[in-house]
PDB file of C-alpha atoms in Angstrom:
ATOM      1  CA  UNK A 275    -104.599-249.925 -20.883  1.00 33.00           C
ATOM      2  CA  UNK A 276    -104.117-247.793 -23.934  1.00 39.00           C
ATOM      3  CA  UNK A 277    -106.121-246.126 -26.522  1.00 40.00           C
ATOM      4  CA  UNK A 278    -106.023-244.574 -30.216  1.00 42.00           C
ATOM      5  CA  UNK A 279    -107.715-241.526 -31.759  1.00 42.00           C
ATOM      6  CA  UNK A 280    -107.577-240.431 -35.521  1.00 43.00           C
ATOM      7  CA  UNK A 281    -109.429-237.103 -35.800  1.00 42.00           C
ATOM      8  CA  UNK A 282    -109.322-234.637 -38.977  1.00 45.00           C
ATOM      9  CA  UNK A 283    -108.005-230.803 -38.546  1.00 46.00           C
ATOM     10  CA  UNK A 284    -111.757-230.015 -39.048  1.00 49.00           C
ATOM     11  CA  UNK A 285    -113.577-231.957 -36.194  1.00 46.00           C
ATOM     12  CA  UNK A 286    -114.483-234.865 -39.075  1.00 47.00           C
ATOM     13  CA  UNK A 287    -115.348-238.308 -37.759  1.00 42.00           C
ATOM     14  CA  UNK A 288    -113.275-240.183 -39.086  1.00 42.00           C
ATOM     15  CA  UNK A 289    -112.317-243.137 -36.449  1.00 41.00           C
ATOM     16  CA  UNK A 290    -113.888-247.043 -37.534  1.00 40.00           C
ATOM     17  CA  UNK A 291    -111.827-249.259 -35.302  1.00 40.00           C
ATOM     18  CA  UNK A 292    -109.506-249.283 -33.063  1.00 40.00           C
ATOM     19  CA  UNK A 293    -107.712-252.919 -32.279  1.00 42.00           C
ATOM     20  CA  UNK A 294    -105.082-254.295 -29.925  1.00 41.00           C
ATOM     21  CA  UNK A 295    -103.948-257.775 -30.629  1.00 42.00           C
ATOM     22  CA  UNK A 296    -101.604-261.024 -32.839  1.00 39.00           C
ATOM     23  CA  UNK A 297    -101.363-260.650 -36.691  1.00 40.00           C
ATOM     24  CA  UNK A 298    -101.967-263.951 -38.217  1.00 34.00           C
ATOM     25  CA  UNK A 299     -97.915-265.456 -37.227  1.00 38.00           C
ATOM     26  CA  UNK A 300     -98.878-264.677 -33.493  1.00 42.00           C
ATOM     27  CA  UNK A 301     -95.305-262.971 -32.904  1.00 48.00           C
ATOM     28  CA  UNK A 302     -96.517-259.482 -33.941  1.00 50.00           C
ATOM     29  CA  UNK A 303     -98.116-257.000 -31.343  1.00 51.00           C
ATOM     30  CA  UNK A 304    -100.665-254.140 -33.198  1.00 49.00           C
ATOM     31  CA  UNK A 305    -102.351-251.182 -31.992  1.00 50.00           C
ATOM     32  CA  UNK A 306    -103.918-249.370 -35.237  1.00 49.00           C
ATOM     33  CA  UNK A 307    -107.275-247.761 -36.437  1.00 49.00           C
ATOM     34  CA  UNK A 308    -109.049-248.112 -39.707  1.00 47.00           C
ATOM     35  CA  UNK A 309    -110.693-244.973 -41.330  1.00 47.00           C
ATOM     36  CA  UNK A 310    -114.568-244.357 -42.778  1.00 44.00           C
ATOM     37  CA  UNK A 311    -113.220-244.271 -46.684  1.00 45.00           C
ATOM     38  CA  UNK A 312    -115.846-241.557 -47.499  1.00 43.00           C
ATOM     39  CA  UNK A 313    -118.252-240.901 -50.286  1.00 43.00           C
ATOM     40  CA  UNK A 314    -117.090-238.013 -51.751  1.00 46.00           C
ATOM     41  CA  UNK A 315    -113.136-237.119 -52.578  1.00 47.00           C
ATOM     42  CA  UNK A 316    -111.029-235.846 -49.616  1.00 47.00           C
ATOM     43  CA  UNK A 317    -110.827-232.311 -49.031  1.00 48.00           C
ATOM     44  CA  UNK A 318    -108.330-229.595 -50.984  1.00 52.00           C
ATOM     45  CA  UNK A 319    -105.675-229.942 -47.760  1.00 54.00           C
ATOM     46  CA  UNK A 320    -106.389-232.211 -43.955  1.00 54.00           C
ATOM     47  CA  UNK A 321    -104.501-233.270 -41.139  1.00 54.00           C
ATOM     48  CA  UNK A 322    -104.905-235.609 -39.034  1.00 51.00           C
ATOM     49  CA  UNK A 323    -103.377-237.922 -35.874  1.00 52.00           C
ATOM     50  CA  UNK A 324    -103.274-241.399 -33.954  1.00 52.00           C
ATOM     51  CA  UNK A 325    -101.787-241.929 -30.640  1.00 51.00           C
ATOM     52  CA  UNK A 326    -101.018-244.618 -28.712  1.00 51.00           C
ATOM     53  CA  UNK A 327    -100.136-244.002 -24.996  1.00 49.00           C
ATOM     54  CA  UNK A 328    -100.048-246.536 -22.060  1.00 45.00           C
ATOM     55  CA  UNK A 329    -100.077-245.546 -18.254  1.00 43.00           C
ATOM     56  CA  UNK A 330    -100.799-241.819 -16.970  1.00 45.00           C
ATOM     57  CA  UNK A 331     -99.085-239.339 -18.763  1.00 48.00           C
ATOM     58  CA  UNK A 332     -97.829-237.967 -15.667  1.00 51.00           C
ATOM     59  CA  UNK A 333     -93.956-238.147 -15.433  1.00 48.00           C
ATOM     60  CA  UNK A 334     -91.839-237.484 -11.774  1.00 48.00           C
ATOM     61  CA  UNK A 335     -94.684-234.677 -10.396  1.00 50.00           C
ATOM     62  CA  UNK A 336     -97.177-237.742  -9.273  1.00 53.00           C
ATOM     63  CA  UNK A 337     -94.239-238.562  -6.681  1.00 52.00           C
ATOM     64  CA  UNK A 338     -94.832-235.753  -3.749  1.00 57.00           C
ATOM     65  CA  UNK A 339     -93.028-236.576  -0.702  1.00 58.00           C
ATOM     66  CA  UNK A 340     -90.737-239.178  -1.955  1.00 70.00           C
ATOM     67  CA  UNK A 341     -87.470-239.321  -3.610  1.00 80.00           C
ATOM     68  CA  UNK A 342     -87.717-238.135  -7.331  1.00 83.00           C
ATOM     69  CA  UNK A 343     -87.473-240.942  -9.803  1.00 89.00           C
ATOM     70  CA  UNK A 344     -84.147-240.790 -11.890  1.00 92.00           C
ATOM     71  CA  UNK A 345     -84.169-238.451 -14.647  1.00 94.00           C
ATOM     72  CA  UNK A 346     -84.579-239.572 -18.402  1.00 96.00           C
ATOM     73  CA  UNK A 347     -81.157-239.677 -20.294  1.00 97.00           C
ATOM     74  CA  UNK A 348     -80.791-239.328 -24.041  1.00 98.00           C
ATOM     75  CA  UNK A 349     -78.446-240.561 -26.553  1.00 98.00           C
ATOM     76  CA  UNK A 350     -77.340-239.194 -29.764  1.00 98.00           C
ATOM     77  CA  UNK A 351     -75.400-241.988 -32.258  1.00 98.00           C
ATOM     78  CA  UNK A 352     -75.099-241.644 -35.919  1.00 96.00           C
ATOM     79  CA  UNK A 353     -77.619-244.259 -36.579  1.00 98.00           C
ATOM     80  CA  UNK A 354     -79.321-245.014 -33.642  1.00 98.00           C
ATOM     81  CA  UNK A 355     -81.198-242.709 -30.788  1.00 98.00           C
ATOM     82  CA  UNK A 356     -81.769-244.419 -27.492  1.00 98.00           C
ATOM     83  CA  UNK A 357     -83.672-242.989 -24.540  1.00 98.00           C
ATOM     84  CA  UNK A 358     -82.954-244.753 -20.744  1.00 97.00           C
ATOM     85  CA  UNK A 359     -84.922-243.784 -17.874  1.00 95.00           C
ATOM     86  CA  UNK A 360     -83.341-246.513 -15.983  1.00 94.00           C
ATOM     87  CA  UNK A 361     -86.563-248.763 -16.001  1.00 92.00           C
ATOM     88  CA  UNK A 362     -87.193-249.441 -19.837  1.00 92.00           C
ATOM     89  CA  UNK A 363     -84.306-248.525 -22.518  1.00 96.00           C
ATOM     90  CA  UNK A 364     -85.348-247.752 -25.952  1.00 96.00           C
ATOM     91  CA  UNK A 365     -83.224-248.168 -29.198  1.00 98.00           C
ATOM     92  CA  UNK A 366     -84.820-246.002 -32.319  1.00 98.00           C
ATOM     93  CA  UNK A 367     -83.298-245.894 -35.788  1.00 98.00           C
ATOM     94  CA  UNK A 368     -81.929-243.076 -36.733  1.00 98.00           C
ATOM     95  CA  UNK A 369     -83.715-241.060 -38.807  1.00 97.00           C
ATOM     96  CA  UNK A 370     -85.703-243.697 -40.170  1.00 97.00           C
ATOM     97  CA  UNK A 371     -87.809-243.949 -36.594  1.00 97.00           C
ATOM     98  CA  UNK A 372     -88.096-247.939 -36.551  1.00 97.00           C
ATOM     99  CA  UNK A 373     -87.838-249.512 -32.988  1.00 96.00           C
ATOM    100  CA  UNK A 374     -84.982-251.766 -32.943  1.00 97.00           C
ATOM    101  CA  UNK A 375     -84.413-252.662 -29.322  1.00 95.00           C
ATOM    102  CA  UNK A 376     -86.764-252.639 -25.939  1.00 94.00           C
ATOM    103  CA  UNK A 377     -84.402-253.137 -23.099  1.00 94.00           C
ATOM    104  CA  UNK A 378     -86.837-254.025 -20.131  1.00 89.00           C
ATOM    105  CA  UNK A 379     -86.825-256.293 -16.374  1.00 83.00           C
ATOM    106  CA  UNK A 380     -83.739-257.877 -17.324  1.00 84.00           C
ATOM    107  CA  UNK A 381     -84.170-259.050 -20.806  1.00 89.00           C
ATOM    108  CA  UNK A 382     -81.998-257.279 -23.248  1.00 91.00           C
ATOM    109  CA  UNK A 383     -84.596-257.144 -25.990  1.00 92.00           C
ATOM    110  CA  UNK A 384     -88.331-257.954 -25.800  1.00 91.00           C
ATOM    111  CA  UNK A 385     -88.477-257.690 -29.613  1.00 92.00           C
ATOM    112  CA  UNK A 386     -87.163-260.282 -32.185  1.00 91.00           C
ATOM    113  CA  UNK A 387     -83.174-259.935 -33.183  1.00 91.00           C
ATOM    114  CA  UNK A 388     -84.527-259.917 -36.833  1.00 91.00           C
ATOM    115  CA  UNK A 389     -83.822-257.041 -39.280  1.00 94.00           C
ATOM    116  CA  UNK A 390     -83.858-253.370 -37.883  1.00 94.00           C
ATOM    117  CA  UNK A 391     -86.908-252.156 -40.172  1.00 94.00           C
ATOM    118  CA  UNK A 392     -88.158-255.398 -39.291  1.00 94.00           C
ATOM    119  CA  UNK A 393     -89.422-254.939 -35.196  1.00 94.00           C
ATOM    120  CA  UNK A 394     -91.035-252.147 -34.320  1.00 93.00           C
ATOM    121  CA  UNK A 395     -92.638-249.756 -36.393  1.00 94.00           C
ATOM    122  CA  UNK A 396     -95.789-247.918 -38.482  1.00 93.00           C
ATOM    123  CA  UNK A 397     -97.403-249.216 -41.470  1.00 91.00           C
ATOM    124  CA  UNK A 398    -100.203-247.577 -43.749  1.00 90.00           C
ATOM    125  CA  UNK A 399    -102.572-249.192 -45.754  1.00 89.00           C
ATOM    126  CA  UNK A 400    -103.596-246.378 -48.591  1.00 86.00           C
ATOM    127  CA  UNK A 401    -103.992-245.489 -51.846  1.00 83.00           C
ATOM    128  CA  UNK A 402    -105.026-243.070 -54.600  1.00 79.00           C
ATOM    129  CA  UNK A 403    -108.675-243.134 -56.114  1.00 76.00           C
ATOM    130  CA  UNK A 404    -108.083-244.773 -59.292  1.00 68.00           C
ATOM    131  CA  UNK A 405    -105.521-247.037 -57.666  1.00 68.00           C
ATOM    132  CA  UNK A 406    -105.655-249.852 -55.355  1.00 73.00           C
ATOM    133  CA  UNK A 407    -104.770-249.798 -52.523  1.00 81.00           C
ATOM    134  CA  UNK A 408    -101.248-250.620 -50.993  1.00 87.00           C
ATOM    135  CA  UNK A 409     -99.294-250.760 -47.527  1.00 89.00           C
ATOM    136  CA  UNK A 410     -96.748-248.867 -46.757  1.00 90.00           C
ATOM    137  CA  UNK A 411     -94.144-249.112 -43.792  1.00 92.00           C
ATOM    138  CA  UNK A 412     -93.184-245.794 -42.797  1.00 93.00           C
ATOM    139  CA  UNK A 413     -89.804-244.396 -42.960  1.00 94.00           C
ATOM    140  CA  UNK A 414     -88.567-241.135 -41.991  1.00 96.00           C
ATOM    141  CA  UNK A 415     -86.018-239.084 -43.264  1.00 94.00           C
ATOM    142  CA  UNK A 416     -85.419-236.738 -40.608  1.00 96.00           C
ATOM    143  CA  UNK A 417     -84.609-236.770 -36.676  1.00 98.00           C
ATOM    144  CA  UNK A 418     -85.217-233.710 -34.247  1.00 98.00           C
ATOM    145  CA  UNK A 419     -85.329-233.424 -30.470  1.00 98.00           C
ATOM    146  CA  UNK A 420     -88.815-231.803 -29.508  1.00 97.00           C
ATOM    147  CA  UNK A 421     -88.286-231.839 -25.507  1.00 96.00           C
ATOM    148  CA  UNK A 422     -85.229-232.591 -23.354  1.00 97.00           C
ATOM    149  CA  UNK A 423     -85.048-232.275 -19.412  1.00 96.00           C
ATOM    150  CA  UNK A 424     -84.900-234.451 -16.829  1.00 94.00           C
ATOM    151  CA  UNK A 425     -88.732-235.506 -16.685  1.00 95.00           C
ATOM    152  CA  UNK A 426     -89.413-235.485 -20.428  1.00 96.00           C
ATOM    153  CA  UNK A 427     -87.419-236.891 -24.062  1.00 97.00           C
ATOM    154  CA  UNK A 428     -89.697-236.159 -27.105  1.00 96.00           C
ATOM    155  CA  UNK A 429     -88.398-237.048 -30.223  1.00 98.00           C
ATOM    156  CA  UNK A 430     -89.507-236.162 -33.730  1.00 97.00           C
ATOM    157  CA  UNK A 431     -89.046-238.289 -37.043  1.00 98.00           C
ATOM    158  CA  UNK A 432     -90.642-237.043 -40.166  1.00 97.00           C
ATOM    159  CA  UNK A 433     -90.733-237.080 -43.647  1.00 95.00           C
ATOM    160  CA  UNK A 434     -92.288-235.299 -46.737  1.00 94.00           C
ATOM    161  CA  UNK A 435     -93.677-236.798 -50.013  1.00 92.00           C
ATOM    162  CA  UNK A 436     -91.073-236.377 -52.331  1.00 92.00           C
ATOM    163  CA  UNK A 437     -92.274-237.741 -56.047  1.00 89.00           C
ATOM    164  CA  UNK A 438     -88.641-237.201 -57.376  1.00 90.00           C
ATOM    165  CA  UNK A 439     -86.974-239.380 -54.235  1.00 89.00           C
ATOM    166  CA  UNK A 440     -85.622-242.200 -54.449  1.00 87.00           C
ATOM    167  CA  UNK A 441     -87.102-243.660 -51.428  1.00 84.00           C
ATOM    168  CA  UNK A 442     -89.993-245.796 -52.349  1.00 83.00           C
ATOM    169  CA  UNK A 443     -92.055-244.501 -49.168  1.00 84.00           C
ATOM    170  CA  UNK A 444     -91.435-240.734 -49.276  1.00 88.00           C
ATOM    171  CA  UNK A 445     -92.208-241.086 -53.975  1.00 87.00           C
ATOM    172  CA  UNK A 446     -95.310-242.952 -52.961  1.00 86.00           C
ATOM    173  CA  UNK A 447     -97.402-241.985 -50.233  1.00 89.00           C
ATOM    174  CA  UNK A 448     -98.576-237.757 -50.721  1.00 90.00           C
ATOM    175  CA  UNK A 449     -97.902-237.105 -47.058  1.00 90.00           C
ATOM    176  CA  UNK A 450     -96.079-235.239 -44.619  1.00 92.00           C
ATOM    177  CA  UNK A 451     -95.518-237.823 -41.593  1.00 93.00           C
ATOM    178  CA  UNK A 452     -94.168-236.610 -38.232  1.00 94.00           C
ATOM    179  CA  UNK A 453     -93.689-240.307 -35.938  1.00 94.00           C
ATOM    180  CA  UNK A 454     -93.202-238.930 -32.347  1.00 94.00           C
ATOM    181  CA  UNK A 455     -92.111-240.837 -29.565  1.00 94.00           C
ATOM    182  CA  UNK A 456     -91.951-239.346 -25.880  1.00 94.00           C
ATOM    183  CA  UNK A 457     -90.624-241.525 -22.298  1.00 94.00           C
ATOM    184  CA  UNK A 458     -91.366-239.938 -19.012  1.00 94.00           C
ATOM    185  CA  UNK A 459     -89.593-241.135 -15.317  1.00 94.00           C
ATOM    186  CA  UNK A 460     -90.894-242.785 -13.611  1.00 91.00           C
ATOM    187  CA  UNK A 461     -92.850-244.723 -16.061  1.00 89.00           C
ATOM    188  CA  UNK A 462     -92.502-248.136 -16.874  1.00 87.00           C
ATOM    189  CA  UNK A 463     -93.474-247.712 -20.680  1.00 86.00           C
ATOM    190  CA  UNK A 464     -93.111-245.029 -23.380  1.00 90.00           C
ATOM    191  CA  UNK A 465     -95.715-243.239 -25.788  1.00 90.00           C
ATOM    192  CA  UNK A 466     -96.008-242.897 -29.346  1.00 90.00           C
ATOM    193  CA  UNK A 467     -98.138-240.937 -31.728  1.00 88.00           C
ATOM    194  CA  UNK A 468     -97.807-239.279 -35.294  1.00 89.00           C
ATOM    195  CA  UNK A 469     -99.714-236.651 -37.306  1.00 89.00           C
ATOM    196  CA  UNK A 470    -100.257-237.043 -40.863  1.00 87.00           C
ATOM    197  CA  UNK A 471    -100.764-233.659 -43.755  1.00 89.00           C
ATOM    198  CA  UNK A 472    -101.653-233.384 -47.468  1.00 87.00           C
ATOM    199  CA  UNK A 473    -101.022-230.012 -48.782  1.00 88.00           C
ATOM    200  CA  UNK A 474    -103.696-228.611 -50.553  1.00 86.00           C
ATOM    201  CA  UNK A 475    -102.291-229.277 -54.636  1.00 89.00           C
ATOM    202  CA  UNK A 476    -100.935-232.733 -53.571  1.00 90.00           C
ATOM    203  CA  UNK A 477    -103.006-236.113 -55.072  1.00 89.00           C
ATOM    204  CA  UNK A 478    -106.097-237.005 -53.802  1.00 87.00           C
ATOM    205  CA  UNK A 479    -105.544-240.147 -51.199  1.00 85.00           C
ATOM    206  CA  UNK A 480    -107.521-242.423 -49.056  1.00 84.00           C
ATOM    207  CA  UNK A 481    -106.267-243.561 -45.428  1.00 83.00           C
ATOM    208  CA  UNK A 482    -107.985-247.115 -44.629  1.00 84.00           C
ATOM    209  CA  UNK A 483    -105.345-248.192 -42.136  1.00 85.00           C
ATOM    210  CA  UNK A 484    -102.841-247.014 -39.781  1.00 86.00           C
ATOM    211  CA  UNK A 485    -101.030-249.540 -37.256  1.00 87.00           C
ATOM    212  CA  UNK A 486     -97.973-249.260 -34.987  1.00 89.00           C
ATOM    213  CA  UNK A 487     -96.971-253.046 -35.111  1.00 90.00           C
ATOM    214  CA  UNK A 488     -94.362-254.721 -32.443  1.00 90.00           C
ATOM    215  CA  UNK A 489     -92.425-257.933 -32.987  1.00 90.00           C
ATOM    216  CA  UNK A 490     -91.833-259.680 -29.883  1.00 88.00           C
ATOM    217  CA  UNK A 491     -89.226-262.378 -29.118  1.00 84.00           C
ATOM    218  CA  UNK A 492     -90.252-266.007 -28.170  1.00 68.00           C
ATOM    219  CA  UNK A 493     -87.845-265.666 -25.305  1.00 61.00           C
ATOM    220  CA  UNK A 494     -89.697-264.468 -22.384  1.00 51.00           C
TER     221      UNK A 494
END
């Protein structure tokens, strides 16, 4: 069971649909949300968030009486961040935030050995008002640790609209992207969300999609 939300900094309804399924190949797992384009142009400055968490949120506390479960570990690499909680390990990109390996039940990678950018990850469909619109795979520029103990790993990657970059995402899109990604022990899964801002003087921009997408293997 999981869910989404997209809410505004100001309360705004904002959420159309919310969708768990195939793309069109049938190898490509999507939880996303589709935003009410409305009438009038977007306000001055917003921010706003989707989630997508599976399971309780509850990490080793749910387990009174019994033998803790073991406690989440966390490695650092130059290019790659992965989090092991000795159930599920997860391989993340580093900084760009893409999901490059699921390590879970015995099979070394539920997600296709394709390209790293290319298996898990979040893609935007938006656009400016006198522009159509386009999508948009998000990449991130930076990597921070949010939370580290034994119960908890939260993990930040973000990056800012830069019109001078040279990184077509961060030139194109007028958005400050944080992709978060959290695993609990315990728990046979791990949680994503990210929280999108437009500062007040950047260009105006519609948000009519926002989807964290999943490759899986054939192999089962």
């Amino acid at each position: 069971m999981g869910y989404a939300k997209l809410s505004t900094s100001n309360g705004e309804d904002v959420l159309e649909k919310i969708w768990l399924g195939y793309d069109t190949f049938g190898d490509c797992c999507s939880i996303g949300v589709s935003r009410r384009r409305p009438q009038e142009d977007p306000p001055n400055g917003s921010c706003f968030s989707v989630g997508v968490l599976h399971g309780s949120m509850n990490s080793c506390e749910d387990f009174d009486g019994a033998e803790p479960p073991p406690a989440v570990e966390l490695k650092v690499m130059d290019r790659h961040v992965v989090m092991n909680n000795e159930i599920l390990k997860v391989t993340l990109a580093k900084p760009e935030g893409y999901v490059t390996r699921i390590k879970y039940s015995g099979m070394k990678n539920v997600l296709q050995n394709n390209q790293e950018h290319d298996r898990g990850y979040w893609d935007i469909v938006c656009g400016q008002p006198t522009l159509k619109n386009g999508v948009f795979r998000l990449r991130a520029t930076n990597f921070s640790i949010i939370t580290q103990n034994e119960s908890q790993v939260e993990l930040s990657f973000s990056n800012t609209w830069d019109p001078n970059s040279e990184d077509y995402f961060s030139k194109s899109v007028p958005l400050k992207v944080d992709i978060r990604y959290i695993m609990l022990s315990g728990r046979p899964g791990f949680y994503a969300y990210a929280i999108f801002e437009r500062e007040e003087k950047w260009p105006a921009l519609y948000v009519d999609q926002l989807r964290i997408a999943f490759k899986l293997g054939m192999k089962k």
